[in-house]
């Protein structure tokens, strides 16, 4: 779908301060840290503190986005929070965010769930509401404190972090030229009610899930906008590990130079709903006006949303207003496995 | 569950650090007051959004915590003087007990304050963290 006049007014990120290294996790479960690091292309992941969850992370990212955009939060007409780790099963995260940024009460709000692509689904909803003049600004957030079962391969990557984007028509720092989605019923990853950790299909998460959806959504976007990989300065893909985005980029005809800036999984892990959107934020932190970025998310279950984003002149005015992705990546403190297990509530205590 | 309405009544100020100002004497208050103790009947009270930045006036390290905070020990509680003047007590996060100091510049963050057991409500609100240079 081709769009005109709708884009990003501001964005904000949040990454918790704690990290755990692959070696530390591998030591506990008898894994070979070197082969895991080389295979998954990941070295460490971000870990939320004991008093952090998807809601607090969403609020921190949203506050940064509002400060960057310099808008009145009362002008935000819709808030969508995408997460697979909402703190409540019943009770929206979006209302907590709305109150905490001062956007209440005249707005619509809801929580989204679509594994790792719930954040980009929120962006698409906001684009529709803004383009049809139902709202002035929409706030779409991807925020997670992702859980991997102790000892499972997911534990090396499932991390915590969040990203917020304000979508609007004026004061654009980047316009969204178009979006294209590709969705099928593919059970590659799931978690049932009452279960603490998700289950996944192992190798089944690759070819029929991640690669099929990311590839087809990206191809569909380029065909609908009549663009080629060479027309993009950057490409950002969902990054469940460091291997998948690099492989799909090659399949699509993108070069390593186009994708390196947006790959963060090696330093912070897979922030789930925040994953590809965090990569986009890292690219926007550096990009110049006139540059074009492809963003393709992936959510297990499964689907991909692809976007073509053109950086505008306004990007210069907002630089340095709020902490960058790099600022948050640099701010870190390493944990041992026992402290990590306590903070992520993997140890059950009597309450 | 009896705490739910009490928490909800204070939700705006706990989420956003909203204090009050007496327009008669310009004094700022946090937590908010309905009456200015200096001006009494002449009070003219208005809500004020505080910026959430300040410095540590004094602090203590909690080793022996109340029941719901036991998982977080040792943690730091500090009296913070906000840039606008009012003082408040809050937990300091993203800071080890060995790093905290009087005069440290801090900023507000949004965190879980406590949880009403496994099935109860989660109470969110302000804490403070060191301002990164």
CSV table of N, CA and C in Angstrom, one decimal, chain A residues 191-268:
chain,number,residue,atom,x,y,z
A,191,UNK,N,2.6,-19.9,23.5
A,191,UNK,CA,2.5,-20.1,25.0
A,191,UNK,C,1.0,-20.2,25.3
A,192,UNK,N,0.6,-21.2,26.1
A,192,UNK,CA,-0.8,-21.3,26.4
A,192,UNK,C,-1.0,-20.6,27.8
A,193,UNK,N,-2.3,-20.3,28.0
A,193,UNK,CA,-2.7,-19.7,29.3
A,193,UNK,C,-2.1,-20.4,30.5
A,194,UNK,N,-1.5,-19.7,31.4
A,194,UNK,CA,-1.0,-20.3,32.7
A,194,UNK,C,0.3,-20.9,32.6
A,195,UNK,N,0.9,-21.0,31.4
A,195,UNK,CA,2.2,-21.5,31.2
A,195,UNK,C,3.3,-20.4,31.4
A,196,UNK,N,4.3,-20.7,32.2
A,196,UNK,CA,5.3,-19.6,32.4
A,196,UNK,C,6.2,-19.3,31.2
A,197,UNK,N,6.5,-20.4,30.4
A,197,UNK,CA,7.5,-20.2,29.3
A,197,UNK,C,6.9,-20.6,28.0
A,198,UNK,N,7.3,-20.0,26.9
A,198,UNK,CA,6.8,-20.4,25.6
A,198,UNK,C,7.4,-21.7,25.1
A,199,UNK,N,6.8,-22.3,24.2
A,199,UNK,CA,7.4,-23.5,23.5
A,199,UNK,C,7.6,-23.1,22.0
A,200,UNK,N,8.6,-23.8,21.4
A,200,UNK,CA,8.8,-23.4,20.0
A,200,UNK,C,9.2,-24.7,19.2
A,201,UNK,N,9.1,-24.5,17.9
A,201,UNK,CA,9.3,-25.7,17.0
A,201,UNK,C,10.7,-25.9,16.6
A,202,UNK,N,11.7,-25.4,17.4
A,202,UNK,CA,13.1,-25.7,17.0
A,202,UNK,C,13.4,-25.2,15.6
A,203,UNK,N,13.9,-26.1,14.8
A,203,UNK,CA,14.3,-25.7,13.4
A,203,UNK,C,13.1,-25.3,12.6
A,204,UNK,N,11.9,-25.7,13.0
A,204,UNK,CA,10.7,-25.3,12.3
A,204,UNK,C,10.5,-23.8,12.3
A,205,UNK,N,11.2,-23.1,13.3
A,205,UNK,CA,11.0,-21.6,13.4
A,205,UNK,C,11.8,-20.9,12.2
A,206,UNK,N,12.6,-21.7,11.5
A,206,UNK,CA,13.4,-21.1,10.4
A,206,UNK,C,12.7,-21.0,9.1
A,207,UNK,N,12.9,-21.9,8.2
A,207,UNK,CA,12.4,-21.8,6.8
A,207,UNK,C,10.9,-21.6,6.7
A,208,UNK,N,10.0,-22.4,7.3
A,208,UNK,CA,8.6,-22.1,7.0
A,208,UNK,C,8.0,-20.9,7.8
A,209,UNK,N,8.8,-20.4,8.8
A,209,UNK,CA,8.3,-19.3,9.6
A,209,UNK,C,9.1,-18.0,9.3
A,210,UNK,N,10.2,-17.8,10.0
A,210,UNK,CA,10.9,-16.5,9.8
A,210,UNK,C,11.2,-16.2,8.4
A,211,UNK,N,11.9,-17.1,7.7
A,211,UNK,CA,12.4,-16.8,6.3
A,211,UNK,C,11.3,-16.6,5.3
A,212,UNK,N,10.3,-17.5,5.4
A,212,UNK,CA,9.2,-17.4,4.4
A,212,UNK,C,8.4,-16.1,4.6
A,213,UNK,N,8.2,-15.7,5.8
A,213,UNK,CA,7.4,-14.5,6.0
A,213,UNK,C,8.2,-13.2,5.8
A,214,UNK,N,9.4,-13.1,6.4
A,214,UNK,CA,10.2,-11.9,6.2
A,214,UNK,C,10.5,-11.7,4.7
A,215,UNK,N,10.8,-12.8,4.0
A,215,UNK,CA,11.2,-12.7,2.6
A,215,UNK,C,10.0,-12.2,1.8
A,216,UNK,N,8.8,-12.9,2.0
A,216,UNK,CA,7.7,-12.5,1.2
A,216,UNK,C,7.2,-11.1,1.5
A,217,UNK,N,7.2,-10.7,2.7
A,217,UNK,CA,6.7,-9.3,3.1
A,217,UNK,C,7.7,-8.3,2.5
A,218,UNK,N,9.0,-8.6,2.5
A,218,UNK,CA,10.0,-7.6,2.0
A,218,UNK,C,9.8,-7.5,0.5
A,219,UNK,N,9.7,-8.7,-0.2
A,219,UNK,CA,9.5,-8.7,-1.7
A,219,UNK,C,8.2,-8.0,-2.0
A,220,UNK,N,7.1,-8.3,-1.3
A,220,UNK,CA,5.9,-7.6,-1.6
A,220,UNK,C,5.9,-6.1,-1.4
A,221,UNK,N,6.6,-5.7,-0.4
A,221,UNK,CA,6.8,-4.2,-0.2
A,221,UNK,C,7.5,-3.6,-1.4
A,222,UNK,N,8.6,-4.2,-1.8
A,222,UNK,CA,9.4,-3.6,-2.9
A,222,UNK,C,8.6,-3.6,-4.2
A,223,UNK,N,7.9,-4.7,-4.4
A,223,UNK,CA,7.1,-4.8,-5.7
A,223,UNK,C,6.0,-3.7,-5.7
A,224,UNK,N,5.3,-3.5,-4.5
A,224,UNK,CA,4.2,-2.6,-4.5
A,224,UNK,C,4.7,-1.2,-4.6
A,225,UNK,N,5.9,-0.9,-4.2
A,225,UNK,CA,6.4,0.5,-4.3
A,225,UNK,C,7.4,0.7,-5.5
A,226,UNK,N,7.6,-0.4,-6.2
A,226,UNK,CA,8.5,-0.4,-7.4
A,226,UNK,C,9.9,0.0,-7.0
A,227,UNK,N,10.4,-0.7,-5.9
A,227,UNK,CA,11.7,-0.4,-5.4
A,227,UNK,C,12.6,-1.7,-5.4
A,228,UNK,N,13.9,-1.5,-5.4
A,228,UNK,CA,14.8,-2.6,-5.4
A,228,UNK,C,15.7,-2.5,-4.2
A,229,UNK,N,16.4,-3.6,-3.8
A,229,UNK,CA,17.3,-3.5,-2.6
A,229,UNK,C,18.3,-2.3,-2.7
A,230,UNK,N,18.8,-2.0,-3.9
A,230,UNK,CA,19.7,-1.0,-4.1
A,230,UNK,C,19.2,0.4,-3.8
A,231,UNK,N,17.8,0.5,-3.8
A,231,UNK,CA,17.2,1.8,-3.5
A,231,UNK,C,17.2,2.2,-2.0
A,232,UNK,N,17.6,1.2,-1.2
A,232,UNK,CA,17.6,1.4,0.3
A,232,UNK,C,19.0,1.6,0.8
A,233,UNK,N,19.1,2.6,1.7
A,233,UNK,CA,20.4,2.8,2.3
A,233,UNK,C,20.6,1.9,3.5
A,234,UNK,N,19.5,1.5,4.1
A,234,UNK,CA,19.6,0.6,5.3
A,234,UNK,C,18.4,-0.4,5.2
A,235,UNK,N,18.6,-1.6,5.7
A,235,UNK,CA,17.5,-2.5,5.9
A,235,UNK,C,17.6,-3.1,7.3
A,236,UNK,N,16.4,-3.2,8.0
A,236,UNK,CA,16.4,-3.7,9.3
A,236,UNK,C,15.4,-4.9,9.3
A,237,UNK,N,15.8,-6.0,9.8
A,237,UNK,CA,14.9,-7.2,9.9
A,237,UNK,C,14.8,-7.6,11.4
A,238,UNK,N,13.7,-8.3,11.6
A,238,UNK,CA,13.6,-8.9,13.0
A,238,UNK,C,14.8,-9.7,13.3
A,239,UNK,N,15.3,-9.7,14.5
A,239,UNK,CA,16.5,-10.4,14.8
A,239,UNK,C,16.4,-11.3,16.1
A,240,UNK,N,15.9,-12.5,15.9
A,240,UNK,CA,15.8,-13.4,17.0
A,240,UNK,C,17.2,-13.9,17.4
A,241,UNK,N,18.1,-13.8,16.5
A,241,UNK,CA,19.5,-14.1,16.7
A,241,UNK,C,20.3,-13.3,15.7
A,242,UNK,N,21.6,-13.4,15.6
A,242,UNK,CA,22.4,-12.6,14.7
A,242,UNK,C,22.5,-13.3,13.3
A,243,UNK,N,22.1,-14.6,13.2
A,243,UNK,CA,22.2,-15.3,12.0
A,243,UNK,C,21.1,-15.0,11.0
A,244,UNK,N,19.8,-15.1,11.5
A,244,UNK,CA,18.6,-15.0,10.7
A,244,UNK,C,18.6,-13.7,9.9
A,245,UNK,N,18.8,-12.5,10.5
A,245,UNK,CA,18.6,-11.3,9.7
A,245,UNK,C,19.7,-11.2,8.6
A,246,UNK,N,20.9,-11.7,8.9
A,246,UNK,CA,22.0,-11.6,7.9
A,246,UNK,C,21.7,-12.6,6.7
A,247,UNK,N,21.1,-13.7,7.1
A,247,UNK,CA,20.8,-14.7,6.0
A,247,UNK,C,19.6,-14.2,5.1
A,248,UNK,N,18.6,-13.7,5.7
A,248,UNK,CA,17.5,-13.2,4.9
A,248,UNK,C,17.8,-12.0,4.1
A,249,UNK,N,18.8,-11.2,4.6
A,249,UNK,CA,19.2,-10.0,3.9
A,249,UNK,C,19.9,-10.5,2.6
A,250,UNK,N,20.7,-11.5,2.7
A,250,UNK,CA,21.5,-12.1,1.6
A,250,UNK,C,20.5,-12.7,0.6
A,251,UNK,N,19.4,-13.4,1.1
A,251,UNK,CA,18.4,-14.0,0.2
A,251,UNK,C,17.7,-12.9,-0.6
A,252,UNK,N,17.5,-11.7,0.0
A,252,UNK,CA,16.8,-10.6,-0.7
A,252,UNK,C,17.7,-9.8,-1.6
A,253,UNK,N,19.0,-9.9,-1.4
A,253,UNK,CA,19.9,-9.1,-2.2
A,253,UNK,C,20.4,-7.9,-1.6
A,254,UNK,N,20.3,-7.8,-0.2
A,254,UNK,CA,20.9,-6.7,0.5
A,254,UNK,C,22.3,-7.0,0.9
A,255,UNK,N,23.2,-5.9,1.0
A,255,UNK,CA,24.6,-6.1,1.4
A,255,UNK,C,24.7,-6.1,2.9
A,256,UNK,N,25.8,-6.5,3.4
A,256,UNK,CA,26.1,-6.5,4.8
A,256,UNK,C,26.1,-5.0,5.3
A,257,UNK,N,26.7,-4.1,4.5
A,257,UNK,CA,26.7,-2.7,4.8
A,257,UNK,C,25.4,-2.1,5.1
A,258,UNK,N,24.4,-2.6,4.3
A,258,UNK,CA,23.0,-2.0,4.5
A,258,UNK,C,22.4,-2.5,5.8
A,259,UNK,N,22.8,-3.6,6.3
A,259,UNK,CA,22.1,-4.2,7.5
A,259,UNK,C,22.8,-4.1,8.8
A,260,UNK,N,24.1,-3.8,8.8
A,260,UNK,CA,24.9,-3.9,10.0
A,260,UNK,C,24.5,-2.9,11.1
A,261,UNK,N,24.1,-1.7,10.7
A,261,UNK,CA,23.8,-0.6,11.6
A,261,UNK,C,22.5,-1.0,12.5
A,262,UNK,N,21.6,-1.8,11.9
A,262,UNK,CA,20.4,-2.1,12.5
A,262,UNK,C,20.4,-3.4,13.3
A,263,UNK,N,21.6,-4.1,13.3
A,263,UNK,CA,21.6,-5.4,14.1
A,263,UNK,C,22.2,-5.1,15.5
A,264,UNK,N,21.3,-5.4,16.5
A,264,UNK,CA,21.7,-5.1,17.9
A,264,UNK,C,21.6,-6.3,18.7
A,265,UNK,N,21.1,-7.4,18.2
A,265,UNK,CA,20.8,-8.6,18.9
A,265,UNK,C,22.1,-9.2,19.6
A,266,UNK,N,23.3,-9.0,19.1
A,266,UNK,CA,24.5,-9.5,19.7
A,266,UNK,C,24.8,-8.8,21.0
A,267,UNK,N,24.3,-7.5,21.1
A,267,UNK,CA,24.6,-6.8,22.3
A,267,UNK,C,23.5,-6.7,23.4
A,268,UNK,N,22.3,-6.9,22.9
A,268,UNK,CA,21.1,-6.8,23.9
A,268,UNK,C,20.2,-8.0,23.8
